[in-house]
XYZ file of C-alpha atoms in Angstrom:
303
model
C 27.734 -8.504 -13.443
C 28.833 -6.189 -16.422
C 27.122 -8.604 -19.066
C 23.800 -8.703 -16.789
C 23.888 -5.031 -16.730
C 24.398 -4.949 -20.473
C 21.005 -7.345 -20.768
C 19.214 -4.803 -18.486
C 20.395 -1.578 -20.765
C 19.016 -3.293 -23.585
C 15.546 -2.792 -22.286
C 15.696 0.436 -20.554
C 12.018 1.539 -20.147
C 10.950 5.029 -21.005
C 8.090 5.568 -18.132
C 7.689 5.449 -14.789
C 5.660 2.266 -14.778
C 8.780 0.352 -16.910
C 11.047 1.474 -14.482
C 9.374 -0.056 -11.237
C 8.494 -3.215 -13.236
C 11.986 -3.414 -14.232
C 13.307 -2.759 -10.552
C 10.820 -5.494 -9.329
C 11.998 -7.806 -11.623
C 15.664 -7.786 -10.473
C 15.130 -6.398 -6.950
C 15.701 -10.173 -5.394
C 19.178 -10.151 -7.434
C 20.375 -6.722 -6.127
C 22.679 -5.963 -3.097
C 21.560 -5.119 0.508
C 22.353 -1.279 -0.180
C 20.542 -1.400 -3.934
C 17.583 -2.933 -2.464
C 17.013 -0.603 -0.032
C 17.602 2.439 -3.044
C 15.023 0.638 -4.677
C 12.605 0.473 -1.771
C 13.015 4.586 -1.384
C 12.441 5.252 -4.979
C 9.665 3.188 -5.669
C 7.848 4.205 -1.934
C 8.902 8.135 -2.777
C 8.365 8.617 -6.645
C 7.451 12.557 -6.345
C 10.655 13.051 -3.786
C 12.836 11.373 -6.863
C 11.417 13.723 -9.295
C 11.600 17.337 -7.245
C 14.596 16.655 -5.148
C 18.476 16.786 -5.229
C 20.377 13.629 -5.483
C 22.035 14.947 -2.436
C 19.151 15.317 -0.550
C 17.601 11.917 -1.912
C 20.781 10.277 -0.960
C 20.567 11.532 2.833
C 16.803 10.334 3.056
C 17.760 6.742 1.549
C 20.541 6.621 4.164
C 23.345 6.217 1.226
C 26.015 8.100 -0.745
C 24.874 10.192 -3.981
C 27.300 7.857 -5.569
C 25.502 4.795 -4.856
C 22.340 6.524 -6.524
C 24.304 6.952 -9.576
C 25.702 3.223 -9.575
C 22.106 2.237 -9.243
C 20.962 3.982 -12.199
C 23.727 2.871 -14.285
C 22.830 -0.676 -12.932
C 19.736 -0.239 -14.698
C 21.139 0.517 -17.768
C 20.609 4.594 -17.302
C 23.667 6.764 -18.363
C 23.661 8.420 -14.636
C 20.828 9.536 -11.810
C 19.469 12.422 -13.868
C 18.582 10.099 -16.797
C 16.846 7.718 -14.272
C 15.349 10.886 -12.404
C 13.855 12.291 -15.520
C 11.456 9.299 -16.454
C 10.123 10.483 -12.589
C 9.760 13.995 -13.303
C 8.198 13.045 -16.518
C 5.342 11.059 -14.471
C 4.942 14.339 -12.344
C 4.825 16.412 -15.940
C 1.859 14.024 -16.894
C -0.137 13.229 -14.073
C -2.338 14.935 -12.108
C -0.483 16.759 -8.886
C 1.229 14.622 -6.751
C 1.747 14.121 -3.084
C 4.011 16.490 -2.282
C 2.516 19.056 -4.302
C -0.999 18.405 -2.643
C 0.926 19.053 0.839
C 2.314 22.209 -0.270
C -0.827 23.386 -1.760
C -2.887 22.538 1.346
C -0.330 23.668 3.695
C -0.426 27.466 2.036
C -4.370 27.185 1.843
C -4.442 26.349 5.845
C -1.602 28.257 6.912
C -3.773 31.123 8.180
C -5.729 29.035 10.330
C -2.459 27.418 12.125
C -0.829 28.363 15.561
C 1.860 27.291 17.430
C 1.847 24.163 19.189
C -0.354 21.447 19.246
C -2.897 22.887 16.973
C -0.252 23.273 14.244
C 0.628 19.779 14.604
C -2.861 18.981 14.496
C -3.060 20.999 10.946
C -0.248 19.118 9.377
C -1.477 16.335 9.987
C -4.895 16.785 8.641
C -3.002 18.404 5.330
C -0.992 14.898 5.057
C -4.474 12.892 5.381
C -6.410 14.735 2.785
C -3.171 14.475 0.266
C -2.853 11.197 1.034
C -6.542 10.282 0.173
C -6.292 12.346 -2.922
C -3.543 10.436 -4.018
C -5.291 7.036 -3.347
C -7.958 8.111 -6.029
C -5.244 8.108 -8.748
C -3.561 4.717 -7.461
C -6.976 2.380 -6.770
C -8.185 0.854 -10.162
C -11.913 -0.484 -10.500
C -10.311 -3.673 -11.641
C -8.490 -4.339 -8.355
C -11.450 -3.416 -6.475
C -13.683 -5.886 -8.331
C -10.945 -8.488 -8.017
C -11.044 -8.054 -4.328
C -14.465 -7.946 -4.202
C -15.167 -11.138 -6.459
C -12.686 -13.199 -3.812
C -14.105 -11.727 -0.389
C -17.703 -12.626 -1.867
C -16.825 -16.084 -3.271
C -14.611 -17.661 -0.559
C -15.673 -20.072 1.991
C -13.814 -18.258 4.993
C -12.338 -14.848 4.677
C -8.408 -15.218 6.791
C -7.542 -11.253 7.925
C -3.925 -10.766 9.169
C -2.983 -7.539 10.210
C -0.557 -6.850 13.294
C 1.322 -3.726 14.654
C -0.432 -0.662 13.083
C -2.001 -2.703 10.401
C -4.076 -4.210 13.430
C -6.958 -1.719 13.094
C -7.211 -1.583 9.635
C -7.395 -5.653 10.097
C -10.274 -5.085 12.490
C -12.338 -2.833 10.822
C -12.198 -5.352 7.738
C -13.500 -7.890 9.994
C -16.170 -6.069 11.592
C -17.441 -4.937 7.957
C -17.282 -8.116 6.398
C -19.248 -10.193 9.287
C -21.642 -7.401 9.182
C -22.026 -8.613 5.465
C -22.445 -12.267 6.833
C -19.126 -13.552 5.504
C -17.451 -16.173 7.615
C -14.487 -13.955 8.666
C -11.358 -15.093 10.851
C -9.023 -12.572 12.674
C -5.574 -13.782 12.591
C -5.154 -12.370 16.347
C -1.478 -12.648 17.483
C -2.413 -12.755 21.244
C -2.356 -16.299 22.400
C 0.618 -17.484 20.035
C -1.687 -19.109 17.317
C -2.066 -16.939 14.200
C 0.338 -19.147 11.977
C -1.599 -22.406 13.415
C -5.072 -20.783 12.697
C -3.848 -19.989 9.110
C -2.940 -23.534 8.520
C -5.940 -24.246 8.370
C -7.005 -22.052 5.123
C -7.605 -23.776 1.595
C -7.991 -23.009 -1.989
C -11.558 -22.240 -1.085
C -10.821 -19.537 1.353
C -9.019 -16.194 0.673
C -6.359 -14.298 3.047
C -6.389 -10.761 3.183
C -2.697 -9.862 4.359
C -1.874 -6.156 5.522
C 1.705 -4.776 6.489
C 3.385 -1.438 5.513
C 7.107 -0.929 6.556
C 8.487 -2.209 8.756
C 6.581 -5.334 7.965
C 5.078 -7.633 10.662
C 7.409 -10.604 10.385
C 4.056 -13.284 11.375
C 2.216 -11.268 8.412
C 4.985 -12.229 6.072
C 5.051 -15.401 7.066
C 1.297 -16.148 6.882
C 1.074 -14.825 3.212
C 4.219 -16.632 2.174
C 2.336 -19.910 3.409
C -0.932 -19.306 2.065
C 0.838 -18.714 -1.471
C 2.784 -22.234 -1.249
C -0.634 -24.104 -0.614
C -2.507 -21.433 -3.856
C -4.573 -19.826 -1.249
C -5.676 -16.717 -2.753
C -4.296 -13.427 -1.291
C -5.187 -10.130 -1.146
C -2.365 -7.971 -0.294
C -2.811 -4.134 1.282
C 0.777 -2.899 1.448
C 3.048 0.222 0.744
C 5.000 -0.575 -2.415
C 5.414 -3.358 -5.050
C 8.751 -4.103 -3.534
C 7.069 -5.198 -0.305
C 7.242 -8.780 0.948
C 3.584 -9.235 0.333
C 3.899 -8.133 -3.241
C 5.312 -11.399 -4.877
C 2.602 -13.572 -4.191
C -0.769 -11.282 -4.207
C -3.301 -11.969 -6.481
C -4.669 -8.503 -6.123
C -2.454 -5.898 -4.710
C -3.009 -2.664 -3.274
C -0.238 -0.116 -2.505
C -0.701 2.545 -0.543
C 2.338 4.830 -0.759
C 3.698 6.402 2.463
C 5.592 9.750 2.314
C 7.674 9.047 5.512
C 8.354 6.908 8.266
C 7.108 9.070 11.591
C 5.392 8.197 14.559
C 2.305 9.939 13.392
C 1.666 8.116 9.831
C -1.660 8.319 9.446
C -4.501 5.054 8.977
C -6.855 7.303 6.605
C -5.788 5.977 3.518
C -5.903 2.541 4.112
C -8.994 2.800 6.445
C -10.616 4.453 3.494
C -9.561 1.601 1.019
C -10.980 -1.268 3.183
C -14.224 0.486 3.258
C -14.142 1.048 -0.524
C -13.325 -2.960 -0.740
C -16.178 -3.887 1.763
C -18.613 -1.903 -0.177
C -17.690 -3.413 -3.286
C -17.972 -6.698 -1.655
C -21.836 -5.658 -0.331
C -22.681 -4.760 -4.263
C -21.405 -8.107 -5.209
C -23.651 -9.972 -2.973
C -26.516 -7.621 -2.900
C -26.865 -7.349 -7.178
C -30.324 -6.762 -7.009
C -30.712 -4.121 -4.284
C -33.417 -1.295 -5.129
C -31.210 1.374 -3.624
C -27.387 1.548 -3.329
C -25.926 -1.398 -1.399
C -25.232 -0.956 2.381
C -23.429 -2.903 4.821
C -25.698 -2.912 8.325
C -24.440 -2.294 11.666
C -24.432 -4.177 15.207
C -26.502 -1.012 16.630
C -29.011 -1.201 13.610
C -29.551 -5.578 14.598
C -30.251 -4.667 18.164
C -32.467 -1.538 17.644
C -34.504 -4.135 15.293
C -34.672 -6.891 17.891
C -35.945 -4.106 20.441
C -39.021 -3.365 17.940
């Protein structure tokens, strides 16, 4: 282990992207405890930059000394050294998730009141912050690559279960209205994995899963990758089990794991992917490419 640590130390990155890439590269070889820390650090970069080691350890479910050993494993002198990389990211980038939440909470505080309305305001604040964060994390290159796959596939398979199911259903609706052949790998009936076995390299799989990842979705994604089926993944971090095999990876960081986790950001992203696909399918549109609706089709038939 000492030799491995020494080799890692020779490539200690000086920026956040390098840290995430190094952690991702080594993730499979880490202990279960270090993997838990790795997931927390990559999914909560703003918290890592702003909060104390004791607070972070409590949130991560570990001891502060474990955070120190984790940092040293990757060649840093200690956790402060590792944390400084996250702090540099905050200082050189636009305001992060936590800063946006604090600013928005302050702005809306005069409207808050006790009870349900206060909780409603808090949810709206987090949704706005998550959507703003999406602007910085989604690249035009990824949108274009995803649209190319979805527009060119024989069949688009979509896998999303648990809280990801409504996201998958929305994508199925949007792509169907674009006259794409779509198969929603619905878990009802217990045939999702069998249906997924019909995928070929001419198709594409869109897999959607956030922690705690739906096992069947992960299994379907791994099976698709083994058969060289292109994979577009929507998940929460580069350490997600969907990330390693993704041809196009969209990550939507979740600030915390609570009952009231919002779907605002992933729903917005899905609509953006569908719109990018529409643009690719309608290159000569006189106006902005659009996605028709079922209601419009019914109204046309009545005329």
